[in-house]
């Protein structure tokens, strides 16, 4: 099945780089973007469900609505580029190619989770997939991500660090300390501001000067920036290509302000009293990232409704299996309480 | 005819070198003229004349080293009958005026100045030094630098970053010369932005490098506390063992002299509370060098607490190709049978001085230098207490929830049946560090307090 093979090929990391330079997507890339975004959406829906059932504890921040950002940028990356983000991180992990079973099992605090159940939703990592977390302190990942880029430059390895943060984190002082150093040291880092318009329950204009111009703040440090329709995976990927080109050729950092939207609350315990249901509904109906790609696929005769249903079914199986694994996997052995505190040389 | 005195150009300066005379005998000197360059332990500074008249004599020729503060170095003749009563040299950098008063009113400086080397009494041979090893005299400053230089030669992934570590040659001259050898890629000057550059350094460690982060002082590391604790210390655990963070955070810690509350705090207890961190606080140059090398090689985040007052002190250091002192091992600095005194870092100066005074009264104190605060070598302390049955713990930090509280608790847990008296503690007073010289002296511990505590547990 062409659809499935394209999906699997993406997972195996065998993209044809020459195709990625084109402004439009190849048919395979359209399918790939659709599949990857759908996987994140279905995964997050399931996570929300498991939270409601009590399988997932603590904080759980869903990425639903923002899928195009991480999927589009993943398509602009090369193997070895690093990704680091905040606690709204499940989408980034899946896009990085991490195993949905391992991610879901971490959400349920089981031994098969990426952090052996000791990190949870907000603190998950995969060195193998170059995913560096998963950080729970708002904005902390920004200098950390620049530090990954510092190491890349130091080693001259040609890699680029994708450092994600939200409009809320954009008010943290350390972000601007980092912009300053990234600029003077020309660090190969793409700062991705996921502007979903709400810092927890605070609408951006209530907390943020020039709330729709967050990327422009980098201009004060001489960092090029652009604002991107983060609901359109095409636009995201194209901007990502420009950013990567800039970083990889030694020109220093680049800022992408992704205008996006989260459909769900800040976390599972968010009653969402701060915005109208109609606002969410309008965004879903008119700007949904997955529906946009789906419409293009159908209109362009890239795949049929039936083909897409097969992808959907395939993804549901992946997510169901992940959920079953995450519920059935045992909790960590009690001896794990005392491990991983120090690296023993 | 007024003398020009050797000025104190930093809070802890005790002596310096006349690098250059910029006036010669017979030259007229006006107020504000730069008359000489003086090299301190931190930097080369210009000395400006305050008063006016012909330079009638140069008492200390240029090139002379170790000129004590307040030594007359030149004489200015009477310009006219209205010559001011005293001549003063000023530091153009800090604009501090130094007059004939003693440069350091801190009791600490006096304590340290009166002592040299590893302290009075007989020192047991450090078991880690092979017999017959040549010893060389070296300051703590030189020892720390040598350790970093050796490790940077050994491993290209090791680099130093911090404020003024490069072109300025180090705010305390620890990194002097390192920029020349290793270049700006490996000796990285940062903006004054502790939170940000600490985060970048931790990220670089996640990315496979081995950063050494110099805090100009640990007081400023409070700005970076989130990255030290939440990012560096906890991520290994939160990643199920994937994300080690090999990094050294180092710099002067604790009270210097006359720099008041915001610049005078001992953070040993703060960091020692955190699982995931190792905390090292050496006293001697040999330990500073060996522990720094161990810290750089350690795959975990290590807090390396130095002390400005100890930087210029000289100690014997073994001349070995690769002198590494293991983290987590205390040292019996002086053997004794009557009372155990446990100290670390600059606290050792009080402990060793107290042991000397006690010896004069026939009391033999065993002094243990913890060297590492976390993991703490409580076994060595307990072993000593089982012999002496009495224990005094010493630190400069605040007394509540402190390192000495922990020592007291551990000794109670592990040696309760051997104790003939409750563990006594000597610590800094429970107040922010005052500026006034007399109050600062009162706020810090001293040898007499240690002596009194030792006699207290001996009931004499």
CSV table of N, CA and C in Angstrom, one decimal, chain A residues 43-44 46-47 50-51 54-57 59-60 89-90 93-94 98-125 318-333, chain B residues 238 240 242:
chain,number,residue,atom,x,y,z
A,43,UNK,N,-2.9,10.2,19.5
A,43,UNK,CA,-2.2,9.9,20.8
A,43,UNK,C,-2.6,10.8,21.9
A,44,UNK,N,-2.7,12.1,21.6
A,44,UNK,CA,-3.1,13.0,22.7
A,44,UNK,C,-4.6,12.8,23.1
A,46,UNK,N,-6.0,10.0,23.2
A,46,UNK,CA,-6.0,8.8,24.1
A,46,UNK,C,-5.4,9.2,25.4
A,47,UNK,N,-4.3,10.0,25.4
A,47,UNK,CA,-3.7,10.4,26.7
A,47,UNK,C,-4.7,11.1,27.6
A,50,UNK,N,-6.9,8.5,29.1
A,50,UNK,CA,-6.3,7.8,30.1
A,50,UNK,C,-6.1,8.6,31.4
A,51,UNK,N,-6.0,9.9,31.2
A,51,UNK,CA,-5.9,10.8,32.3
A,51,UNK,C,-7.2,10.8,33.1
A,54,UNK,N,-7.6,8.0,35.3
A,54,UNK,CA,-6.8,7.9,36.4
A,54,UNK,C,-5.5,7.1,36.1
A,55,UNK,N,-5.2,6.8,34.9
A,55,UNK,CA,-4.0,6.1,34.6
A,55,UNK,C,-2.8,7.1,34.5
A,56,UNK,N,-3.1,8.3,34.2
A,56,UNK,CA,-2.0,9.3,34.1
A,56,UNK,C,-2.2,10.3,35.2
A,57,UNK,N,-1.2,10.6,35.9
A,57,UNK,CA,-1.3,11.5,37.1
A,57,UNK,C,-0.6,12.8,36.9
A,59,UNK,N,0.5,16.5,36.1
A,59,UNK,CA,0.2,17.4,35.0
A,59,UNK,C,0.3,16.7,33.7
A,60,UNK,N,-0.6,17.1,32.8
A,60,UNK,CA,-0.6,16.5,31.4
A,60,UNK,C,-1.0,17.6,30.4
A,89,UNK,N,5.1,18.3,25.4
A,89,UNK,CA,6.2,17.7,24.7
A,89,UNK,C,5.8,16.4,23.9
A,90,UNK,N,4.6,15.9,24.1
A,90,UNK,CA,4.3,14.6,23.5
A,90,UNK,C,4.5,14.6,22.0
A,93,UNK,N,8.0,14.5,20.8
A,93,UNK,CA,8.6,13.2,20.9
A,93,UNK,C,8.2,12.3,19.8
A,94,UNK,N,6.9,12.3,19.5
A,94,UNK,CA,6.4,11.4,18.5
A,94,UNK,C,7.0,11.8,17.1
A,98,UNK,N,10.2,8.9,18.4
A,98,UNK,CA,10.2,8.0,19.6
A,98,UNK,C,9.0,7.1,19.6
A,99,UNK,N,9.1,6.0,20.2
A,99,UNK,CA,8.1,4.9,20.2
A,99,UNK,C,6.9,5.4,21.0
A,100,UNK,N,5.7,5.4,20.4
A,100,UNK,CA,4.5,5.8,21.2
A,100,UNK,C,4.3,4.9,22.4
A,101,UNK,N,4.7,3.7,22.4
A,101,UNK,CA,4.5,2.9,23.6
A,101,UNK,C,5.4,3.4,24.8
A,102,UNK,N,6.6,3.7,24.4
A,102,UNK,CA,7.5,4.3,25.5
A,102,UNK,C,7.1,5.6,26.0
A,103,UNK,N,6.5,6.4,25.1
A,103,UNK,CA,6.0,7.7,25.6
A,103,UNK,C,4.8,7.5,26.5
A,104,UNK,N,3.8,6.7,26.0
A,104,UNK,CA,2.6,6.5,26.8
A,104,UNK,C,2.9,5.9,28.1
A,105,UNK,N,3.9,4.9,28.1
A,105,UNK,CA,4.2,4.2,29.4
A,105,UNK,C,4.8,5.2,30.4
A,106,UNK,N,5.5,6.2,29.8
A,106,UNK,CA,6.1,7.2,30.8
A,106,UNK,C,4.9,8.0,31.4
A,107,UNK,N,3.9,8.3,30.5
A,107,UNK,CA,2.8,9.1,31.0
A,107,UNK,C,2.1,8.3,32.2
A,108,UNK,N,2.1,7.0,32.1
A,108,UNK,CA,1.4,6.3,33.1
A,108,UNK,C,2.4,5.9,34.2
A,109,UNK,N,3.6,6.3,34.1
A,109,UNK,CA,4.6,6.0,35.2
A,109,UNK,C,5.0,4.6,35.3
A,110,UNK,N,5.3,4.0,34.1
A,110,UNK,CA,5.6,2.5,34.1
A,110,UNK,C,7.1,2.3,33.7
A,111,UNK,N,7.6,1.1,34.0
A,111,UNK,CA,9.0,0.9,33.8
A,111,UNK,C,9.4,0.9,32.4
A,112,UNK,N,8.5,0.7,31.5
A,112,UNK,CA,8.8,0.7,30.0
A,112,UNK,C,8.8,2.2,29.4
A,113,UNK,N,8.6,3.1,30.3
A,113,UNK,CA,8.6,4.5,29.8
A,113,UNK,C,10.0,5.0,29.5
A,114,UNK,N,10.1,6.1,28.7
A,114,UNK,CA,11.4,6.5,28.3
A,114,UNK,C,12.3,6.9,29.5
A,115,UNK,N,11.7,7.3,30.6
A,115,UNK,CA,12.5,7.7,31.8
A,115,UNK,C,12.3,6.6,32.9
A,116,UNK,N,11.9,5.4,32.5
A,116,UNK,CA,11.6,4.3,33.4
A,116,UNK,C,10.5,4.7,34.4
A,117,UNK,N,9.7,5.6,34.0
A,117,UNK,CA,8.6,6.0,34.9
A,117,UNK,C,9.0,7.1,35.9
A,118,UNK,N,10.2,7.6,35.8
A,118,UNK,CA,10.6,8.5,36.9
A,118,UNK,C,10.5,10.0,36.4
A,119,UNK,N,10.2,10.2,35.2
A,119,UNK,CA,10.1,11.6,34.7
A,119,UNK,C,8.7,12.1,34.5
A,120,UNK,N,7.9,11.2,33.9
A,120,UNK,CA,6.5,11.6,33.7
A,120,UNK,C,6.3,12.4,32.4
A,121,UNK,N,5.1,12.9,32.2
A,121,UNK,CA,4.7,13.7,31.0
A,121,UNK,C,5.7,14.8,30.6
A,122,UNK,N,6.2,15.5,31.6
A,122,UNK,CA,6.9,16.7,31.4
A,122,UNK,C,8.4,16.5,31.2
A,123,UNK,N,8.9,15.3,31.6
A,123,UNK,CA,10.4,15.1,31.6
A,123,UNK,C,10.7,13.7,31.0
A,124,UNK,N,10.8,13.8,29.6
A,124,UNK,CA,11.1,12.6,28.9
A,124,UNK,C,12.2,12.9,27.9
A,125,UNK,N,13.0,12.0,27.6
A,125,UNK,CA,14.2,12.2,26.8
A,125,UNK,C,14.5,11.0,25.9
A,318,UNK,N,-1.8,1.7,16.3
A,318,UNK,CA,-0.6,2.1,17.0
A,318,UNK,C,-0.9,2.7,18.4
A,319,UNK,N,-1.9,3.6,18.4
A,319,UNK,CA,-2.2,4.3,19.7
A,319,UNK,C,-2.9,3.4,20.7
A,320,UNK,N,-3.7,2.5,20.2
A,320,UNK,CA,-4.4,1.5,21.1
A,320,UNK,C,-3.3,0.6,21.7
A,321,UNK,N,-2.4,0.2,20.9
A,321,UNK,CA,-1.3,-0.7,21.4
A,321,UNK,C,-0.5,0.0,22.4
A,322,UNK,N,-0.2,1.3,22.1
A,322,UNK,CA,0.6,2.1,23.1
A,322,UNK,C,-0.2,2.2,24.4
A,323,UNK,N,-1.5,2.5,24.3
A,323,UNK,CA,-2.3,2.6,25.6
A,323,UNK,C,-2.3,1.3,26.3
A,324,UNK,N,-2.5,0.2,25.6
A,324,UNK,CA,-2.6,-1.1,26.3
A,324,UNK,C,-1.2,-1.4,27.0
A,325,UNK,N,-0.2,-1.1,26.2
A,325,UNK,CA,1.2,-1.3,26.8
A,325,UNK,C,1.3,-0.5,28.1
A,326,UNK,N,0.9,0.8,28.0
A,326,UNK,CA,1.1,1.7,29.1
A,326,UNK,C,0.3,1.3,30.3
A,327,UNK,N,-0.8,0.6,30.1
A,327,UNK,CA,-1.7,0.2,31.2
A,327,UNK,C,-1.2,-1.1,31.8
A,328,UNK,N,-0.6,-1.9,31.0
A,328,UNK,CA,-0.3,-3.3,31.4
A,328,UNK,C,1.1,-3.4,31.9
A,329,UNK,N,2.0,-2.5,31.5
A,329,UNK,CA,3.4,-2.5,31.9
A,329,UNK,C,3.5,-2.3,33.4
A,330,UNK,N,4.3,-3.0,34.1
A,330,UNK,CA,4.4,-2.8,35.6
A,330,UNK,C,5.0,-1.5,35.9
A,331,UNK,N,4.8,-1.1,37.2
A,331,UNK,CA,5.4,0.1,37.7
A,331,UNK,C,6.9,-0.2,37.9
A,332,UNK,N,7.8,0.8,38.0
A,332,UNK,CA,9.2,0.5,38.2
A,332,UNK,C,9.4,-0.3,39.4
A,333,UNK,N,10.5,-1.1,39.3
A,333,UNK,CA,10.9,-1.9,40.5
A,333,UNK,C,11.3,-0.9,41.6
B,238,UNK,N,15.5,12.2,36.1
B,238,UNK,CA,14.2,12.3,35.3
B,238,UNK,C,14.3,11.7,34.0
B,240,UNK,N,15.7,8.8,33.5
B,240,UNK,CA,16.0,7.3,33.7
B,240,UNK,C,17.4,7.0,33.4
B,242,UNK,N,19.5,8.6,31.2
B,242,UNK,CA,20.1,8.9,29.9
B,242,UNK,C,20.9,10.2,29.9
